[in-house]
Each structure stands twice: as C-alpha cells, then as structure tokens.
Amino acid sequence: MSQLISAENFAKVAQFGDLFKEGLVITLLLSLLTVLFGFILAMVLAVMRLSNVCPFRFLGLTRDGHLREQGFLVALSRFNPVSFLATAYVEVFRATPMIVQLWIVYYGLFDKSVIDLPRVTIFGFIQLERFLPGVVALAMNSGAYLCEILRSGIQSIDGGQTEAARSLGLNQRQNMRFIVLPQAIKNTLPAIANEFVTIIKESSITYTVGVKDIMSAVNATKGSLYIVMEPLIVATVMYFCLTFPTSKIIAYFERRMSRGDKR
Amino acid sequence: METRDSLIQVTDLKKYYNKGTIKALDGITVDINRGDVMVVIGPSGSGKSTFLRSLNLLEEPTGGSIIFDGVDITKKKTMGPDGKMVKVDIDKHRQKMGMVFQHFNLFPHMTIMDNMTLAPIQVKHMDKAAAEEKALALLDRVGLKDRAGAYPIQLSGGQKQRIAIVRALMMEPEVMLFDEPTSALDPEMVGEVLEVMKELAQEGMTMVVVTHEMGFAREVGNRVLFMADGQLLEQGTPEEIFGRPQNPRLQDFLSKVL
C-alpha cells in the first residue's frame, strides 16, 4: 500500500455503493425511531421523576389531618416509588456503556427463549430480528439522557409560573402541558438537539449485532477489498450529511419558539 | 355596600418551618366578609405573604383551618352533602380565588390573549370565541385592548400587572388576593395598577391586599390588619389603625413608613 488514500480505491468502494445506500437508509430509520421512542420514554421518565405519588402520605398526617413535623413516618410518607424507579433506571443507563446495553438487549432480551422475533426482512434489506433490538437498546439509552435534559428543563422554570397556573384553577397535568413543558422544551432545545445528533452517531454501534447500517458497509468493504481509509471517508461524509442538517433544523425551531423572548 | 356575609373564616392558622423553630404564621384568626377590602400591612418577614398564600393553599399550613364557601380547604377530605367523606378539590376552590403576584407571573411563551383565555377554556370549558370576546372587554377596561397579540416581554411592568389582574378576573373569582402587587414596579407605574385595584374595590369585589402602599390602605381599604412576627397584632378600620394605633409595634412601624 504505497498511498494512504487513492482515487482508484474510491472507484473500488463504489462497487459497494448499494451497501452504503442501504446503510444510509437503515441509519436514518434507526435514528428516527430511536428519537421517537426515546423522547416518549424520556417524557414518561421525567414526569415519573417529578411526580408526587406518595402511597404512604397518610402516615405523615396527624390524627386531625395536619402535617407531622418530623420523624421516621415523615420520611416514609415522602417516599415516592414511581420517582425512585425512574431515577434508578436513569442512573443505571447513564452509568453503563452503550455497547453493553446493546448486547444485553440483543443477546438477552431478544433471545429466542425470551422474545422470539420473526425473521422478517423489510424493504429487502432490513432484518427485523437485528434492527428492532438496535432500536430498543438505543431508545432505552437515549431515553435516560433525554429524561435528565427534560427534568432539568422542567425544574428550571420559575415556580411562579406553576403558582400562577394553579391559582387560575389549572390542575397539575394542565399546568405541565400548557405552562411548564412548552417552556422547558424551548429552554432545553439546544441540549435536545445535541442528543439527537448523538443518537445518529451512536447508532453506528449497532453494526456489532449485525445491523446493516453505514458502519456495517464500511466493515464489509474493508473485509473484501482490504482498504480502510476510503470507505471510512465515505462514511464520515454520510454521517456529517445526516447530523449537520439535523442541528440546523432544530436551530430553526429554536428561533421560531423564541418569539416570546424578543421585544 | 358593605355586607356582613362571611366568605372566608381563618381560625388559628399556623405555618411552621424547620421543625417549629421558625413560626411564619403563629395562630392567625380572622373573618373575611364578602365585599371586604382587607389590607394587610406589617414589616418584612412578618408573615403577610405567607398568610395570603395560605388562603389558596400555595403554602400548606401546619395548623388551623380555612373555611371557604363552607369547606375547610386545609383538610384533604371533607363531609359531603350526603354525609360521606369526599376529597377536597383544591383546584375547584382556587378557581374562585384570583391571585395577583408581585412578579406578575405572566406566561412568557403565550400572547396576552392566550394568557387570559387559557384557564377559562381549559378549566371552565368556555367557548374560545366567547373567551376571547370577554378577554377583549376586560383588556379594554384596563386600556390594553391593542396589546392582545403582544407577548409579555413587550410590555412594561405596570402593563404586565394590569394584565395579571384581568387574567385572574377572567375566572370570575369570588375573592381576589394581591401579593404586593406594586412592589416590583417602577414608581411611575404604581399609580396605574392601584387605579385598577381601586375600581375593582368600588365594584364590590372582595379583596385581600398585602401591600406597602399606605395611601391605598387608608383610601381604599375598609379593614386593615397589622401583622408582625407571624401574629395578627392589631386590626381595625383605616381610621383606627392609622389615626389611633394602640400596639407599640404598630406605632413604631407607622412612624417609619409614614
């Protein structure tokens, strides 16, 4: 190998064009589905973390119905199992490597003895039994990160907003939906955009369980042609073309939502 | 105009922090009647705001009771008309108590119109067109009809507070609670807000006002409460409180602010 990168090698990579094209579609689909399910999961987790479900609340009340001031019963009355579960989930998923989570989901959760996926191939190149575990693992992972972004966004909203909403008679759910969440999402949009871009890049890890994404096309090219740099450059350009517009599109929404910020 | 029809009865209201070492409210007992314009005065940290915020349970009291429309809203449950225990729906009661805050608390991501119509539409299931018509009428009253499409940040402090008042009025409350409504305003904007409150008082709205505006207390209030250290030290008509103060703390306070 005299040259590190050469034009003729790019011509050879072109033979694998279809693999790259299919890889692009798979990476795109993988990311879109992950964003969708990850965001839904994050919303649920964030609401769970901030929920006020205290099944032992009655223990914190005195006989005539007033709040106790101290003691073990007060601590127990404030225990929120819903929030505890969500927090535990987030901490575990943020503290372990993505590849470990992916392999546990693929080899553990989607093992034939647990969840047996039908061997279906969609569009002629998406193998469901590999693609779906990829989506699930990525969504579970990004859900944990997005949850923390949303939670901090929700908590950054001035308490006066909630007080005003509640004093107008809105209940907690309506307050969340109309007052807190729109402002929280607006404030955290840059961080959410960052997470979306991260998902696109992280999705490359799914080639380790046989998902035929862009990275898998690189691998196939490398294996049969013994060239590395050229397919990697192709992959780099493709990933960039996915992530760059994503951040631009979100920047557009950011501008649109900040109408209330300008005089 | 003044009636003796009791609307809110507050009995021995207590709010303790830090395991009882801090007593923000230390046994307040007072009756608020329909049509009252009750002004609460006192030095900072005396518990005025805590008292006001307790009335619609933005602060949860640690003791005592608040009977509003015949229901003790400090309890989680109450005796229903059929003799069974039913849950106290605080959202229902809050609809009948309008609240105006020191820092306005308009919703910054919504236009003025949306700020005003959100609660009537979502909570009272009012028709959108009817709600907007009503909002325009109220905006007209405070001279801000042309700002319906603006966002809160585009308004001055005085305008924001006038909007906050009419936003609360959209729900047709039985009582309006004002938590230092002019304290965050530039001096030249205080007048326009007090003017709106004065009109409201003249229409017979029941009002509880925490304020440092002694002129307003004297001119518009029909009852004045003086609080210090979480206790209600003196109450009476404005003439009694400002003309013949009895409590030495009140005399001291008035000598500083007047």
PDB file of C-alpha atoms in Angstrom, chain A residues 57 61 64-70 158-172 174 177-180 182-183 186 257 259-263, chain B residues 16 19-20 53 56 58 60-64 74-76 90-91 94-95 97 99 101 105-110 118-119 122-123 151 153-155 167-168 171:
ATOM      1  CA  ARG A  57     -48.567  10.056  52.606  1.00  0.00           C
ATOM      2  CA  LEU A  61     -50.587  13.319  58.885  1.00  0.00           C
ATOM      3  CA  ASP A  64     -56.702  15.649  62.927  1.00  0.00           C
ATOM      4  CA  GLY A  65     -55.296  15.732  59.383  1.00  0.00           C
ATOM      5  CA  HIS A  66     -52.390  18.151  59.717  1.00  0.00           C
ATOM      6  CA  LEU A  67     -48.837  17.516  58.590  1.00  0.00           C
ATOM      7  CA  ARG A  68     -46.447  15.952  61.072  1.00  0.00           C
ATOM      8  CA  GLU A  69     -43.237  17.867  61.519  1.00  0.00           C
ATOM      9  CA  GLN A  70     -40.546  15.228  61.877  1.00  0.00           C
ATOM     10  CA  ASP A 158     -39.687  29.625  37.737  1.00  0.00           C
ATOM     11  CA  GLY A 159     -42.003  28.329  40.443  1.00  0.00           C
ATOM     12  CA  GLY A 160     -44.114  31.453  39.986  1.00  0.00           C
ATOM     13  CA  GLN A 161     -45.311  30.042  36.662  1.00  0.00           C
ATOM     14  CA  THR A 162     -46.767  26.995  38.347  1.00  0.00           C
ATOM     15  CA  GLU A 163     -48.208  29.106  41.157  1.00  0.00           C
ATOM     16  CA  ALA A 164     -49.921  31.368  38.644  1.00  0.00           C
ATOM     17  CA  ALA A 165     -51.284  28.410  36.694  1.00  0.00           C
ATOM     18  CA  ARG A 166     -52.548  26.628  39.800  1.00  0.00           C
ATOM     19  CA  SER A 167     -54.073  29.817  41.201  1.00  0.00           C
ATOM     20  CA  LEU A 168     -56.076  30.078  37.977  1.00  0.00           C
ATOM     21  CA  GLY A 169     -57.503  26.637  38.708  1.00  0.00           C
ATOM     22  CA  LEU A 170     -55.402  24.570  36.289  1.00  0.00           C
ATOM     23  CA  ASN A 171     -54.604  21.150  37.717  1.00  0.00           C
ATOM     24  CA  GLN A 172     -51.113  19.705  37.837  1.00  0.00           C
ATOM     25  CA  GLN A 174     -52.761  21.018  32.676  1.00  0.00           C
ATOM     26  CA  ARG A 177     -48.939  20.506  29.450  1.00  0.00           C
ATOM     27  CA  PHE A 178     -49.666  24.174  28.806  1.00  0.00           C
ATOM     28  CA  ILE A 179     -47.244  26.090  31.001  1.00  0.00           C
ATOM     29  CA  VAL A 180     -44.202  24.120  32.131  1.00  0.00           C
ATOM     30  CA  PRO A 182     -43.581  24.169  26.416  1.00  0.00           C
ATOM     31  CA  GLN A 183     -41.174  26.477  28.236  1.00  0.00           C
ATOM     32  CA  LYS A 186     -37.887  25.533  24.482  1.00  0.00           C
ATOM     33  CA  MET A 257     -40.176  29.164  19.549  1.00  0.00           C
ATOM     34  CA  ARG A 259     -40.857  34.595  19.606  1.00  0.00           C
ATOM     35  CA  GLY A 260     -41.824  35.460  23.171  1.00  0.00           C
ATOM     36  CA  ASP A 261     -38.252  36.454  24.012  1.00  0.00           C
ATOM     37  CA  LYS A 262     -37.899  39.457  21.775  1.00  0.00           C
ATOM     38  CA  ARG A 263     -39.228  42.929  22.388  1.00  0.00           C
TER      39      ARG A 263
ATOM     40  CA  TYR B  16     -44.039  26.418  60.979  1.00  0.00           C
ATOM     41  CA  LYS B  19     -39.490  21.665  62.823  1.00  0.00           C
ATOM     42  CA  GLY B  20     -41.290  24.511  64.508  1.00  0.00           C
ATOM     43  CA  ARG B  53     -50.557  32.418  50.047  1.00  0.00           C
ATOM     44  CA  ASN B  56     -55.395  29.431  48.418  1.00  0.00           C
ATOM     45  CA  LEU B  58     -49.923  27.817  47.752  1.00  0.00           C
ATOM     46  CA  GLU B  60     -49.679  24.384  53.122  1.00  0.00           C
ATOM     47  CA  PRO B  61     -50.393  25.448  56.677  1.00  0.00           C
ATOM     48  CA  THR B  62     -49.169  23.266  59.535  1.00  0.00           C
ATOM     49  CA  GLY B  63     -52.176  24.015  61.713  1.00  0.00           C
ATOM     50  CA  GLY B  64     -55.541  25.723  61.931  1.00  0.00           C
ATOM     51  CA  THR B  74     -56.754  22.792  54.730  1.00  0.00           C
ATOM     52  CA  LYS B  75     -58.112  19.272  55.124  1.00  0.00           C
ATOM     53  CA  LYS B  76     -57.653  16.595  52.489  1.00  0.00           C
ATOM     54  CA  ILE B  90     -58.399  22.427  45.779  1.00  0.00           C
ATOM     55  CA  ASP B  91     -58.381  23.227  42.043  1.00  0.00           C
ATOM     56  CA  ARG B  94     -58.638  28.044  43.518  1.00  0.00           C
ATOM     57  CA  GLN B  95     -60.806  28.919  40.519  1.00  0.00           C
ATOM     58  CA  MET B  97     -59.815  32.851  44.267  1.00  0.00           C
ATOM     59  CA  MET B  99     -54.353  35.763  42.724  1.00  0.00           C
ATOM     60  CA  PHE B 101     -48.318  38.166  42.313  1.00  0.00           C
ATOM     61  CA  ASN B 105     -46.059  35.592  36.588  1.00  0.00           C
ATOM     62  CA  LEU B 106     -47.499  36.038  33.141  1.00  0.00           C
ATOM     63  CA  PHE B 107     -46.779  33.066  30.873  1.00  0.00           C
ATOM     64  CA  PRO B 108     -43.911  34.329  28.675  1.00  0.00           C
ATOM     65  CA  HIS B 109     -44.453  31.827  25.850  1.00  0.00           C
ATOM     66  CA  MET B 110     -48.018  32.943  25.211  1.00  0.00           C
ATOM     67  CA  LEU B 118     -56.111  29.564  28.706  1.00  0.00           C
ATOM     68  CA  ALA B 119     -57.747  28.904  32.067  1.00  0.00           C
ATOM     69  CA  GLN B 122     -59.229  24.586  29.683  1.00  0.00           C
ATOM     70  CA  VAL B 123     -60.756  24.702  33.141  1.00  0.00           C
ATOM     71  CA  TYR B 151     -46.011  38.839  24.291  1.00  0.00           C
ATOM     72  CA  ILE B 153     -41.861  40.744  27.431  1.00  0.00           C
ATOM     73  CA  GLN B 154     -43.055  43.518  25.160  1.00  0.00           C
ATOM     74  CA  LEU B 155     -44.994  45.163  27.990  1.00  0.00           C
ATOM     75  CA  ARG B 167     -56.280  37.434  33.721  1.00  0.00           C
ATOM     76  CA  ALA B 168     -57.408  36.497  37.230  1.00  0.00           C
ATOM     77  CA  MET B 171     -62.243  33.229  36.009  1.00  0.00           C
TER      78      MET B 171
END
